Coordinates of C-alpha atoms in Angstrom, one line a residue:
Q1 CA -0.7 109.4 111.3
S2 CA 0.8 108.5 114.7
R3 CA 2.0 110.0 118.0
I4 CA 5.3 111.1 116.4
T5 CA 3.8 113.1 113.5
T6 CA 1.7 116.3 113.3
Q7 CA -2.0 115.9 114.3
R8 CA -3.0 117.9 111.3
K9 CA -5.2 115.6 109.2
E10 CA -5.1 116.2 105.4
N11 CA -6.6 113.8 102.9
D12 CA -3.9 114.8 100.4
E13 CA -6.2 113.9 97.5
V14 CA -4.6 114.7 94.2
E15 CA -6.9 116.3 91.6
F16 CA -5.3 116.0 88.1
L17 CA -6.2 119.0 85.9
S18 CA -4.4 117.9 82.7
G19 CA -2.0 115.5 81.2
I20 CA -3.6 112.3 82.4
F21 CA -6.5 110.4 80.9
E22 CA -7.9 107.0 81.9
G23 CA -4.9 106.4 84.1
K24 CA -2.2 107.2 81.5
T25 CA -0.2 110.2 80.5
T26 CA -1.3 112.0 77.3
G27 CA 1.9 113.8 76.5
T28 CA 0.6 117.2 77.5
P29 CA 1.9 119.0 80.7
I30 CA 0.6 117.3 83.8
G31 CA -1.2 119.7 86.1
F32 CA -2.7 118.9 89.5
I33 CA -3.8 120.5 92.7
I34 CA -3.8 119.3 96.3
K35 CA -6.2 121.3 98.5
N36 CA -5.5 122.1 102.2
T37 CA -8.6 121.1 104.0
N38 CA -7.5 121.2 107.7
E39 CA -5.7 124.6 108.0
K40 CA -6.0 126.6 111.2
S41 CA -4.6 130.1 110.4
K42 CA -5.4 131.3 113.9
D43 CA -2.6 129.1 115.3
Y44 CA -0.2 131.6 113.9
N45 CA -1.8 134.9 115.1
H46 CA 0.7 135.1 118.0
I47 CA 3.7 135.4 115.6
K48 CA 2.1 138.0 113.3
D49 CA 4.8 140.6 114.1
S50 CA 7.5 138.3 115.6
F51 CA 10.3 136.3 114.1
R52 CA 10.4 132.6 115.2
P53 CA 14.0 131.3 116.0
S54 CA 15.5 129.3 113.1
H55 CA 12.4 129.9 110.9
A56 CA 12.4 131.8 107.6
D57 CA 10.3 134.6 109.1
F58 CA 13.2 137.1 109.5
T59 CA 14.9 136.4 106.1
Y60 CA 11.7 136.5 104.2
E61 CA 10.7 139.8 105.8
A62 CA 14.2 141.2 105.2
K63 CA 14.2 140.2 101.6
Y64 CA 10.7 140.9 100.5
G65 CA 9.5 143.5 103.0
H66 CA 6.5 141.4 104.0
R67 CA 5.5 137.8 104.7
D68 CA 2.4 135.7 105.1
Y69 CA 2.7 134.7 108.8
R70 CA -0.1 132.0 108.5
G71 CA 2.4 129.2 108.5
G72 CA 5.7 129.0 106.7
G73 CA 4.5 130.3 103.3
R74 CA 6.9 129.2 100.6
S75 CA 9.3 127.8 103.2
S76 CA 6.6 125.5 104.5
A77 CA 7.1 121.8 104.1
R78 CA 3.6 121.6 102.9
E79 CA 4.8 122.5 99.4
T80 CA 6.7 119.1 99.3
A81 CA 3.4 117.3 98.7
C82 CA 3.6 118.4 95.1
R83 CA 7.2 117.1 94.9
V84 CA 6.0 113.7 96.1
V85 CA 3.3 113.6 93.3
G86 CA 5.9 114.4 90.7
G87 CA 8.3 111.9 92.2
A88 CA 5.7 109.2 92.2
I89 CA 5.2 109.7 88.4
A90 CA 9.0 109.7 87.9
K91 CA 9.4 106.5 89.9
Q92 CA 6.8 104.7 87.7
I93 CA 8.9 105.6 84.6
L94 CA 12.1 104.5 86.3
I95 CA 10.7 101.2 87.4
Q96 CA 10.0 100.4 83.7
K97 CA 13.7 100.9 83.1
G98 CA 14.8 98.7 86.0
I99 CA 15.7 101.5 88.3
S100 CA 14.5 101.6 91.9
V101 CA 14.8 104.4 94.5
Q102 CA 14.5 103.6 98.1
A103 CA 15.1 105.8 101.1
Y104 CA 14.8 105.1 104.8
V105 CA 15.5 106.6 108.2
S106 CA 19.0 105.6 109.3
Q107 CA 19.4 107.9 112.3
V108 CA 17.3 109.8 114.8
G109 CA 19.2 111.8 117.3
P110 CA 21.8 109.5 118.9
L111 CA 20.0 106.3 117.6
K112 CA 21.8 105.2 114.5
L113 CA 21.5 102.1 112.3
K114 CA 24.9 100.3 112.2
S115 CA 24.0 98.0 109.3
H116 CA 24.9 98.7 105.7
Y117 CA 22.0 99.2 103.4
S118 CA 22.9 95.9 101.6
D119 CA 22.3 94.0 104.8
L120 CA 18.8 95.5 105.4
N121 CA 15.4 94.4 104.0
L122 CA 14.5 97.8 102.5
K123 CA 11.1 96.4 101.4
V124 CA 9.8 96.7 105.0
T125 CA 10.7 100.4 105.4
Y126 CA 7.1 101.5 105.1
S127 CA 5.8 98.8 107.5
N128 CA 6.3 101.1 110.5
S129 CA 5.6 104.8 111.1
V130 CA 9.3 105.7 111.6
R131 CA 10.2 104.4 108.1
C132 CA 13.2 102.4 109.4
P133 CA 13.8 99.0 107.9
D134 CA 15.1 97.5 111.2
E135 CA 12.0 96.8 113.3
K136 CA 13.9 96.8 116.6
M137 CA 15.6 100.1 115.9
A138 CA 12.3 101.5 114.6
D139 CA 10.6 100.7 117.9
E140 CA 13.5 102.5 119.8
M141 CA 13.3 105.5 117.5
F142 CA 9.6 105.7 117.9
E143 CA 9.8 105.8 121.7
Y144 CA 12.6 108.3 121.6
I145 CA 10.7 110.6 119.3
D146 CA 7.6 110.3 121.4
Q147 CA 9.5 111.2 124.6
I148 CA 11.0 114.2 122.8
R149 CA 7.4 115.2 121.8
K150 CA 6.2 114.9 125.4
D151 CA 9.1 117.1 126.5
G152 CA 7.8 119.8 124.1
D153 CA 11.0 119.5 122.0
T154 CA 12.1 118.2 118.6
I155 CA 14.9 116.1 117.2
G156 CA 16.8 115.7 113.9
G157 CA 18.4 112.8 112.1
T158 CA 19.5 111.3 108.8
T159 CA 17.9 109.5 105.9
T160 CA 19.7 107.2 103.6
C161 CA 18.8 106.8 99.9
V162 CA 19.8 103.9 97.6
I163 CA 19.3 104.0 93.8
K164 CA 19.7 100.6 92.1
G165 CA 19.8 99.8 88.4
C166 CA 21.1 103.2 87.3
P167 CA 22.9 102.8 84.0
I168 CA 26.4 103.9 83.3
G169 CA 26.8 107.4 81.8
L170 CA 24.3 109.6 83.6
G171 CA 25.7 113.0 84.5
N172 CA 28.0 115.5 82.9
P173 CA 31.3 117.2 83.7
V174 CA 31.8 120.4 85.7
F175 CA 28.5 122.1 86.6
D176 CA 26.0 119.2 85.8
R177 CA 27.7 116.4 87.7
L178 CA 25.1 113.8 88.9
E179 CA 26.1 114.1 92.5
A180 CA 25.9 117.9 92.4
D181 CA 22.3 117.7 91.0
L182 CA 21.4 115.2 93.7
A183 CA 22.9 117.4 96.4
K184 CA 21.0 120.5 95.2
A185 CA 17.8 118.5 95.1
M186 CA 18.3 117.2 98.6
L187 CA 19.4 120.5 100.1
S188 CA 16.3 122.2 98.6
I189 CA 14.1 120.1 100.9
N190 CA 12.9 121.9 104.0
A191 CA 15.0 121.4 107.2
S192 CA 17.8 119.6 105.3
K193 CA 21.3 120.6 106.5
G194 CA 23.8 118.2 105.0
F195 CA 24.5 115.8 102.1
E196 CA 27.1 113.1 101.7
I197 CA 27.5 110.5 99.0
G198 CA 29.4 107.2 99.1
S199 CA 32.0 107.1 101.8
G200 CA 31.2 110.8 102.5
F201 CA 33.0 112.4 105.4
S202 CA 34.2 109.0 106.7
G203 CA 36.2 108.7 103.5
T204 CA 38.5 111.5 104.7
L205 CA 39.9 109.0 107.3
L206 CA 41.0 106.5 104.6
K207 CA 44.2 106.3 102.5
G208 CA 43.9 106.3 98.7
S209 CA 44.9 102.6 98.8
E210 CA 41.9 101.9 101.1
H211 CA 39.4 104.2 99.4
N212 CA 40.0 103.4 95.7
D213 CA 37.3 101.3 94.0
E214 CA 39.2 98.7 91.9
F215 CA 37.6 97.6 88.6
Y216 CA 37.0 94.1 87.4
V217 CA 34.9 92.4 84.7
E218 CA 32.1 89.9 85.3
N219 CA 30.0 88.5 82.4
N220 CA 31.4 91.3 80.2
I221 CA 30.1 93.9 82.6
V222 CA 32.5 96.4 84.3
K223 CA 32.1 96.4 88.1
T224 CA 34.0 97.7 91.1
K225 CA 35.2 95.6 94.1
T226 CA 34.1 98.3 96.5
N227 CA 31.8 101.3 96.2
N228 CA 33.2 104.1 98.2
S229 CA 32.5 106.4 95.2
G230 CA 28.7 105.9 95.8
G231 CA 28.1 104.9 92.2
I232 CA 29.4 108.1 90.7
Q233 CA 32.9 108.9 89.4
G234 CA 33.8 112.2 87.7
G235 CA 30.2 113.3 88.0
I236 CA 29.0 110.4 85.9
S237 CA 27.3 107.2 87.1
N238 CA 29.4 104.0 86.8
G239 CA 26.6 101.4 87.1
E240 CA 27.1 100.6 90.8
D241 CA 24.5 101.5 93.4
I242 CA 24.1 105.2 94.1
Y243 CA 23.8 105.8 97.8
F244 CA 23.8 109.0 99.9
N245 CA 22.8 110.4 103.2
V246 CA 20.7 113.6 103.9
A247 CA 20.8 115.2 107.3
F248 CA 17.8 117.0 108.7
K249 CA 17.8 119.5 111.6
P250 CA 15.3 119.4 114.5
V251 CA 11.9 121.1 113.7
A252 CA 12.3 124.8 114.5
T253 CA 8.9 125.1 116.2
I254 CA 9.1 123.7 119.8
M255 CA 6.5 123.7 122.6
K256 CA 8.8 125.8 124.8
T257 CA 9.2 129.5 125.5
Q258 CA 12.0 131.1 123.5
T259 CA 13.2 134.7 123.2
S260 CA 13.3 136.5 119.9
I261 CA 12.5 139.9 118.4
D262 CA 9.6 141.5 116.6
K263 CA 9.7 143.5 113.3
N264 CA 10.5 146.6 115.3
Y265 CA 13.5 144.8 116.9
N266 CA 11.9 144.7 120.3
E267 CA 12.7 141.7 122.4
V268 CA 9.8 139.3 122.7
T269 CA 9.0 135.8 124.0
I270 CA 7.4 133.2 121.8
D271 CA 5.5 130.2 122.9
G272 CA 5.2 127.3 120.5
K273 CA 1.7 126.6 119.3
G274 CA 0.0 124.7 116.6
R275 CA 0.3 121.2 115.1
H276 CA 3.9 120.4 114.3
D277 CA 6.1 117.3 113.9
P278 CA 8.5 116.4 116.7
C279 CA 10.8 114.9 114.0
V280 CA 10.7 115.4 110.2
L281 CA 12.5 112.2 109.4
P282 CA 9.5 109.8 108.9
R283 CA 7.9 112.3 106.4
A284 CA 11.2 113.1 104.7
V285 CA 11.7 109.6 103.4
A286 CA 9.1 110.0 100.6
I287 CA 10.4 113.5 99.7
V288 CA 14.0 112.3 99.4
E289 CA 12.9 109.4 97.2
S290 CA 10.8 111.7 95.0
M291 CA 13.6 114.3 94.5
A292 CA 16.1 111.5 93.8
A293 CA 13.7 110.0 91.2
L294 CA 13.2 113.3 89.5
V295 CA 16.9 114.0 89.2
I296 CA 17.6 110.5 87.8
L297 CA 14.8 110.8 85.3
D298 CA 16.0 114.2 84.2
H299 CA 19.5 112.8 83.5
L300 CA 18.1 109.8 81.7
L301 CA 16.3 112.2 79.3
L302 CA 19.4 114.4 79.0
N303 CA 21.5 111.4 78.2
Q304 CA 19.5 110.6 75.1
S305 CA 21.2 113.5 73.4
S306 CA 24.8 112.7 74.6
K307 CA 25.8 110.9 71.4
I308 CA 24.0 112.7 68.7

């Protein structure tokens, strides 16, 4: 909790209903519940019949013919709390197999980390409220987000995720490519707007001779001299670090007056109310890690049947 996150205070206590006994999994399905204890439904009364700009209000109403206006419903980022629980369990399994998943905030608005992830101490990412591994940049990002908040506005940015220790061979051709599953997982996160892996869009500026990752052998292990591929080639992991970026838009709810329409298509004005984040990036880090861990674990399990 800080000045740059929502003032909503949730304990987020996880109550496990099944699948875990004395701190260990039992092999049965894991069921759990996280109760909302600090909800304020009245904060949303003013948008009961109106569609907030860039929210899911209109599309949900158009598709289903009704919506629960008391928050975002199924489009609310609150549902990601469950993803983080699942991801935490997946990460424990991956750690036992020597695989680590670490995400961090690499850009907020115009403030962008210039250092490559290999030059950063990712272990300190959670030591500040911004979730940026560069302390100086974290301070700048914090002040920038706080000023945006004071202005009644919001800002977007980018998270970077690095997966180390991933074995060779995860992923399948065509529709189950590893990067495709990672992309789907990341773009399923609320407010995400873009995904790039390896060299990403900057790779379009390079020639093939500059972009190709040449192979070599060290201690009988195949490696690449560079890693523009982002650890995945042909949809299958090659043993190098997997790294990618996820772009997040500014939070749609702003503390400013905006014009919109109601369900009868009448023009209305909407004033931002409630407890909302001025920037989702600090909270997105744990969600990105969780979704990445779940995807990698899924592919580890699938890979057990690849050579039957």
